[in-house]
Coordinates of C-alpha atoms in Angstrom, one line a residue:
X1 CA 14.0 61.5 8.4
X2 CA 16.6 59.1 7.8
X3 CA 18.0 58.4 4.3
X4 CA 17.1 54.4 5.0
X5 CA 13.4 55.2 6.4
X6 CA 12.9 57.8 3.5
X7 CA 14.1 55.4 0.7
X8 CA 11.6 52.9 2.1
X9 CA 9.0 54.7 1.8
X10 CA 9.6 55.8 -2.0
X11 CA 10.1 52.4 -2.7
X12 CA 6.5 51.7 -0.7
X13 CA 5.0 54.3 -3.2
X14 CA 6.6 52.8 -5.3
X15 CA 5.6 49.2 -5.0
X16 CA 1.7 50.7 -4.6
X17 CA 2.3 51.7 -8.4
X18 CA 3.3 48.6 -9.4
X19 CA 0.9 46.5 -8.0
X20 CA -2.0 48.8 -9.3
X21 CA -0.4 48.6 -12.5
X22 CA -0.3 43.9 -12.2
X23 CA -3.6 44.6 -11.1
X24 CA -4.8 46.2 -13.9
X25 CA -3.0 43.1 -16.0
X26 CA -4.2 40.3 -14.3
X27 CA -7.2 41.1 -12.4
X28 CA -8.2 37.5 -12.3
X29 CA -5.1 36.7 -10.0
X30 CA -6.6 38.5 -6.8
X31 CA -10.3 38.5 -7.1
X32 CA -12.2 36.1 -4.5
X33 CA -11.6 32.2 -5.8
X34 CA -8.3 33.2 -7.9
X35 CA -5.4 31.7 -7.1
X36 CA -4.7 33.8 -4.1
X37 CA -7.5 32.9 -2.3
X38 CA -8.2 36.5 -1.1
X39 CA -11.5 35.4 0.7
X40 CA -9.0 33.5 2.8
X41 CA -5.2 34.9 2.9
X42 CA -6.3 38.1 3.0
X43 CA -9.5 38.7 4.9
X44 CA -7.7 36.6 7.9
X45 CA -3.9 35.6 7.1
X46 CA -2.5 39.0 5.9
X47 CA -5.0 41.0 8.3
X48 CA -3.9 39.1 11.2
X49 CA -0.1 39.3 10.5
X50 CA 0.2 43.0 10.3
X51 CA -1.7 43.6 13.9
X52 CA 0.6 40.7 15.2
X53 CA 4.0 42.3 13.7
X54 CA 2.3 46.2 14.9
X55 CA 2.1 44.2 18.5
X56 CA 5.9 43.1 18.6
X57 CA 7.1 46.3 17.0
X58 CA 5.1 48.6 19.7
X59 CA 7.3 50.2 22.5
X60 CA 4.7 50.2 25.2
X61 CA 7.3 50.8 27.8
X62 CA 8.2 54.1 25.6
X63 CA 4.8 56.2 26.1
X64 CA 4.7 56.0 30.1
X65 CA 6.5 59.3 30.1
X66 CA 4.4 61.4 27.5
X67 CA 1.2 59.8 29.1
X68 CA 0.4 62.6 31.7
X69 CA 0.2 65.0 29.3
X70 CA -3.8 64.8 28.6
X71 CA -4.9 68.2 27.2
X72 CA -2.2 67.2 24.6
X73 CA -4.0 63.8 23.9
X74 CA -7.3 64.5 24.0
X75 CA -6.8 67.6 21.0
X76 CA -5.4 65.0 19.0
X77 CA -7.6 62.5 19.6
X78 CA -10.8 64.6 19.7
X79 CA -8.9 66.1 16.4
X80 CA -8.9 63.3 14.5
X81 CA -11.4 61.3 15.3
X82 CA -14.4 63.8 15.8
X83 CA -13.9 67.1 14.3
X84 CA -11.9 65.7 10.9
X85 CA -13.9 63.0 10.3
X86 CA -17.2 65.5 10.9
X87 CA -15.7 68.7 9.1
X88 CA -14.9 66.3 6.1
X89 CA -18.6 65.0 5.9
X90 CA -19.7 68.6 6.0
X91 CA -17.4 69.4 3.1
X92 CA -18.9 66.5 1.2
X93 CA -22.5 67.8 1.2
X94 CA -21.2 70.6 -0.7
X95 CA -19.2 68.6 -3.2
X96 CA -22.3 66.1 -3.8
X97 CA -23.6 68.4 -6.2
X98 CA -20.6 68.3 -8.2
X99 CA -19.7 65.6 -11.0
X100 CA -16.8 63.8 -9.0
X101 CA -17.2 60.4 -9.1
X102 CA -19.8 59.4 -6.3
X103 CA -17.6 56.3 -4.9
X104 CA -14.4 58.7 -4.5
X105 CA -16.0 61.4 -2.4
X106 CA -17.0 58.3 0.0
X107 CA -13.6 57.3 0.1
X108 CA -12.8 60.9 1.3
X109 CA -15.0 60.2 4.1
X110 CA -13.4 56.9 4.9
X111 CA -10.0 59.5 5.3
X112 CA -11.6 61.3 7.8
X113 CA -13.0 58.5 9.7
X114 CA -9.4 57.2 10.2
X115 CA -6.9 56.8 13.0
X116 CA -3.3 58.1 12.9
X117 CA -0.6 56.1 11.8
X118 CA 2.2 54.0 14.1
X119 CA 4.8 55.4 12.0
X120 CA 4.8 58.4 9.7
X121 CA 3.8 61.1 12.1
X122 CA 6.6 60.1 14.8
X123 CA 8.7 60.0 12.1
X124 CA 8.5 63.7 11.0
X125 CA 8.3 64.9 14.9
X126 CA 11.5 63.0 15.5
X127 CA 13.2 64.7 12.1
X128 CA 11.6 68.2 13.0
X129 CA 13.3 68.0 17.0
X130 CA 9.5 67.6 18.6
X131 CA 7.8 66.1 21.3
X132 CA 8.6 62.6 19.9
X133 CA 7.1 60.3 22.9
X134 CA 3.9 62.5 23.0
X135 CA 4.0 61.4 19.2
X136 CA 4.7 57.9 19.6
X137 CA 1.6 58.2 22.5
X138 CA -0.9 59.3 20.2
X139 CA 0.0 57.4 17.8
X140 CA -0.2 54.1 19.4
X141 CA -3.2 55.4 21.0
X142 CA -5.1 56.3 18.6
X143 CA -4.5 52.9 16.8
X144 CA -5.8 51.5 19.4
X145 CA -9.3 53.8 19.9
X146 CA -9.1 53.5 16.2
X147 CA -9.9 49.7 16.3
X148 CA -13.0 50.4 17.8
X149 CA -14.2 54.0 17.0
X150 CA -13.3 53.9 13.3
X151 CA -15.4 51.0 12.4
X152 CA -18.1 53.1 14.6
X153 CA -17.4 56.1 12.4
X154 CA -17.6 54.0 8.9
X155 CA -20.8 52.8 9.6
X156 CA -22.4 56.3 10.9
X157 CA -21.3 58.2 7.9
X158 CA -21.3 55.9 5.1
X159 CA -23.7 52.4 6.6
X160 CA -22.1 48.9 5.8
X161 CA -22.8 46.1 3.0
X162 CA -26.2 44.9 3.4
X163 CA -24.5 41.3 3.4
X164 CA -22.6 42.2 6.2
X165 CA -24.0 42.3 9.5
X166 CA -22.9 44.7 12.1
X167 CA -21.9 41.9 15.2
X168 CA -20.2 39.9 12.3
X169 CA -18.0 43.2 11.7
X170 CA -16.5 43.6 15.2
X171 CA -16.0 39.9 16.0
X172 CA -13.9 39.5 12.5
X173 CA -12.0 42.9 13.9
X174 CA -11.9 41.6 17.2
X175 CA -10.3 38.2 16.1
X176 CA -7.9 40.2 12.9
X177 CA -6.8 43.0 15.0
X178 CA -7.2 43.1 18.8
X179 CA -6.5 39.2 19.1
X180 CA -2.9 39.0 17.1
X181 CA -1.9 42.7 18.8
X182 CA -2.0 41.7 22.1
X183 CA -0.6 38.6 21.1
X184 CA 2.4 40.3 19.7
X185 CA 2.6 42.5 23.0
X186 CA 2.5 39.0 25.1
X187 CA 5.7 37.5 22.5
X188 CA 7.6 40.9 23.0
X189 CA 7.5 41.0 26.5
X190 CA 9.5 37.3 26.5
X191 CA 12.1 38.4 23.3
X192 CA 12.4 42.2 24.3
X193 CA 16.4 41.2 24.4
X194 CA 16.1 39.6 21.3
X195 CA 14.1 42.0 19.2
X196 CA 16.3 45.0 20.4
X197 CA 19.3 43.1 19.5
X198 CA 18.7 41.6 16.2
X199 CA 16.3 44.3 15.0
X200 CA 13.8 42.7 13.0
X201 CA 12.5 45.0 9.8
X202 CA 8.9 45.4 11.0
X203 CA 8.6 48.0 9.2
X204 CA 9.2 46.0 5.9
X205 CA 7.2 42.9 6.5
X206 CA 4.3 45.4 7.1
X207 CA 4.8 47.0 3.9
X208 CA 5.1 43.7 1.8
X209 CA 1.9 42.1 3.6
X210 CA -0.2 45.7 2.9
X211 CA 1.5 45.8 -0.9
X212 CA -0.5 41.9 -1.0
X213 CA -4.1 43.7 0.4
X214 CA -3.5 46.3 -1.9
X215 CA -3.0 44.5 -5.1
X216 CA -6.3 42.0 -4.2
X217 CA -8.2 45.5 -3.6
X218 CA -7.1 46.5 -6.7
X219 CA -7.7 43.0 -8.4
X220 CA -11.4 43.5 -7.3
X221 CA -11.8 46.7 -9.0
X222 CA -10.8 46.1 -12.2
X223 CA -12.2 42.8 -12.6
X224 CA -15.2 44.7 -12.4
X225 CA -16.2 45.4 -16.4
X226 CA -18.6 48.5 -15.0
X227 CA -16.0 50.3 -13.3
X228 CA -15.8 54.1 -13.7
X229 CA -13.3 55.9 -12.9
X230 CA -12.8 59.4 -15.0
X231 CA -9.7 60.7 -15.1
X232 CA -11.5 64.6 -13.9
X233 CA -12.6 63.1 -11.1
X234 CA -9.3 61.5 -9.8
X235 CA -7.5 64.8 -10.5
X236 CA -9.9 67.0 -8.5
X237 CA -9.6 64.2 -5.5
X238 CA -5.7 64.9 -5.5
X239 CA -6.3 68.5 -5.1
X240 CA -8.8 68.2 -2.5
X241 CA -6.6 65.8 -0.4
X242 CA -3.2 68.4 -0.7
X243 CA -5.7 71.1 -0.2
X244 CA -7.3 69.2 3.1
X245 CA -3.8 68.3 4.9
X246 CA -2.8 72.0 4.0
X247 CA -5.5 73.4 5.6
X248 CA -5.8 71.1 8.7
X249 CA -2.2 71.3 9.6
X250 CA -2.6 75.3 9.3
X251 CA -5.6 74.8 11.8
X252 CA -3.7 72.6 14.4
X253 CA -1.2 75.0 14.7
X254 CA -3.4 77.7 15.1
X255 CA -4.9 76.3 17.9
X256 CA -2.2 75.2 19.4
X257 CA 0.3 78.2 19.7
X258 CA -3.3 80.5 21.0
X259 CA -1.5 82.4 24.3
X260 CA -3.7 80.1 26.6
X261 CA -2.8 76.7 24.6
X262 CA 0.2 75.9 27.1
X263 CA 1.8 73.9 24.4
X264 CA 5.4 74.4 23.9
X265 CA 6.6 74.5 20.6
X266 CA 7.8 71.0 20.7
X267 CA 4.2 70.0 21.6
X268 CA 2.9 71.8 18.6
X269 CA 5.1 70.0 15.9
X270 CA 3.6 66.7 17.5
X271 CA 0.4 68.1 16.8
X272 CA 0.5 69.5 13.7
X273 CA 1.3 65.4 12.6
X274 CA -0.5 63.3 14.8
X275 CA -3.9 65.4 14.2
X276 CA -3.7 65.6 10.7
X277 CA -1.8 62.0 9.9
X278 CA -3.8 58.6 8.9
X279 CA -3.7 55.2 8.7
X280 CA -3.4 53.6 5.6
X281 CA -1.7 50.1 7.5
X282 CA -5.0 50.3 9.8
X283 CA -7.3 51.8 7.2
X284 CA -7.4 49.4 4.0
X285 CA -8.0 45.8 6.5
X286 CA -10.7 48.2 8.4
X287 CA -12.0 48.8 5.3
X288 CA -11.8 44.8 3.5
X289 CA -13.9 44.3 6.9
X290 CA -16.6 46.7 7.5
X291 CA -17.2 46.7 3.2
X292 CA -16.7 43.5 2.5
X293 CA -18.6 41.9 -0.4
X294 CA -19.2 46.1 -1.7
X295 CA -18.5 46.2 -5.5
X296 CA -17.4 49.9 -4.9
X297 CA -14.8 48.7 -2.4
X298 CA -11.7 49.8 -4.3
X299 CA -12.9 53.1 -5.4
X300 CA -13.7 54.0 -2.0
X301 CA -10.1 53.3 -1.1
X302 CA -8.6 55.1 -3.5
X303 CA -8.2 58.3 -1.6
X304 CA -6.6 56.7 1.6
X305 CA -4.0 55.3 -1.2
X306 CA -3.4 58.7 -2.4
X307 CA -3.5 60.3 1.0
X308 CA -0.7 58.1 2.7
X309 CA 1.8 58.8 0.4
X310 CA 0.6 62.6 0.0
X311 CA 1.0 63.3 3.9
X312 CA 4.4 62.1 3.7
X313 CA 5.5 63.6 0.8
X314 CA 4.2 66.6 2.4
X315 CA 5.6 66.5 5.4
X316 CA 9.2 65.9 4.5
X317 CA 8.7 69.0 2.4
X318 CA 7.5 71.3 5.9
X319 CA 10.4 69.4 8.3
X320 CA 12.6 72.0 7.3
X321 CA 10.3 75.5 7.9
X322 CA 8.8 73.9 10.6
X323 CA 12.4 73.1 12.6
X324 CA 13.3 76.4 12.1
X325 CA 10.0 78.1 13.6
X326 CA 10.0 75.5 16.6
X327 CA 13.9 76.7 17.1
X328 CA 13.3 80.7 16.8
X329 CA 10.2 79.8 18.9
X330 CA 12.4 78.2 21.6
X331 CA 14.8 80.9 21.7
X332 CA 12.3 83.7 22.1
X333 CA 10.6 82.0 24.8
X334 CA 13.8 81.0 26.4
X335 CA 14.6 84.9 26.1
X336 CA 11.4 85.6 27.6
X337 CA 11.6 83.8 30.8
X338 CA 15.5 85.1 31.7
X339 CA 15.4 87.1 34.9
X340 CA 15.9 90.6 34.0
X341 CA 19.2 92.1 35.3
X342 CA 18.7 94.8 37.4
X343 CA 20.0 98.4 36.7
X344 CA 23.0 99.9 38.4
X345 CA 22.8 102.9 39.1

């Protein structure tokens, strides 16, 4: 990872902080009828401009070559979106007897239910030496299943705000998401030249517009006089969200370096990321949509806040041990496959 792309996204931690933290000052600033006008810049302005930006920022042309490769996209896909999302539910029926905060253990779920990110996970393939366009495939894939399985996936495990019917939710998604994506896709294709050229920080317009959902999320919650959060109960959700990436990335590569995998090393790195990465860029609009008008909106995403940062403070912390396995991987199986010399007599 590069020292520009890592310093962005300490200073993205960083700004999450801080806005929590003018939240917490000035509640009144962000809530629904406050002088941001949430209800309106939010819900449809902010939404719409990150899906627009993700739609001029996206490479389409770039995932032709990794898109043959389908037993490598359906583990990721079938991964993330069915067995993490079902495996974390499971995990939550044993934690429902315990005295963590109700609302956080949801948000857990809402973790699960996720897609992978655009970024982060091609990100640490590229820095590790993997298979960065099957990474960028997924990626941009999965968004894209994401907009419509995710919602899906909300609503199964967790049901919606009574006030918020289920058509209503997928024609705001369709208009907020789908709509200003392939818009973006349609602008690219006529200022390709341009974008290349001048390179535009998508990246950081992203960031600043999700910083602006953030702080109104955060607004929300502690204009609430009722809300309770205990500090035991934030702690213990930390853990389990280390403890869950830990574990999940130790499964992918499990199952992916079995003898009858077929996945080269390179493969595996994209894996290990893409499978166990998610969206927070996707995940808090998503969320603003399918809960809207929920009191317990805030708590709920207070573990996808936590896991963003987490997987990539994690991951820039395995590039190294993981390099070096892919590369002593490679050699031995390079080894492996030399023709034997044959013995002189």
């Amino acid at each position: 990872m590069g020292l520009l792309e890592r310093l962005r996204k300490e200073w993205f931690i960083l700004g999450i902080v801080l806005v929590i933290a003018a939240a917490r000052l000035e509640p009144a600033v962000g809530v629904k009828g406050g002088p941001l006008k949430p209800e309106i810049t939010i819900t449809y302005i902010a939404v719409s401009a990150i899906f627009f930006n993700s739609g001029l920022s996206l490479k389409t042309e770039e995932l032709t070559s990794a898109l043959m490769h389908v037993k490598l996209h359906l583990f990721v896909q079938i991964f993330t979106l069915v067995f993490f999302p079902t495996a974390i539910w499971l995990f939550l029926q044993l934690l429902s007897i315990t005295p963590i905060n109700e609302w956080l253990l949801k948000g857990l779920q809402t973790v699960g239910c996720m897609p992978p990110p655009v970024s982060s996970a091609v990100i640490l393939t590229k820095a590790v030496g993997g298979n960065e366009a099957a990474a960028i495939f997924n990626s941009a894939f999965g968004s894209f299943l994401g907009i419509v399985i995710t919602p899906l996936l909300l609503l199964l495990f967790l049901g919606s705000s009574s006030s918020v019917p289920f058509t209503s939710i997928f024609s705001q998604l369709f208009m907020t998401v789908v709509v200003p994506l392939i818009i973006g896709q349609i602008v690219r294709r006529y200022i390709k030249d341009w974008l290349e050229r001048k390179k535009p920080p998508f990246g950081t317009i992203s960031s600043c517009v999700l910083l602006m959902i953030i702080y109104t999320t955060f607004c929300d919650t502690f204009a609430n006089p009722n809300i309770d959060l205990d500090k035991f109960s934030l702690i213990i959700i930390v853990f389990i969200i280390f403890s869950v990436q830990m574990s999940f990335m130790f499964l992918t590569f499990l199952f992916s370096t079995r003898n009858n995998s077929s996945f080269t090393p390179a493969d595996t790195v994209a894996i290990i990321f893409c499978s166990t990465h998610k969206s927070l860029t996707l995940g808090i609009p998503m969320l603003k949509i399918v809960f809207a008008g929920y009191e317990h909106l805030s708590l709920i995403s207070v573990p996808l806040l936590i896991y963003h940062p987490a997987q990539i403070l994690l991951g820039s912390l395995l590039v190294p041990t993981i390099k070096s396995w892919m590369v002593s991987r490679q050699k031995a199986l390079k080894l492996t496959r030399q023709p034997k010399a044959p013995v002189k007599v």
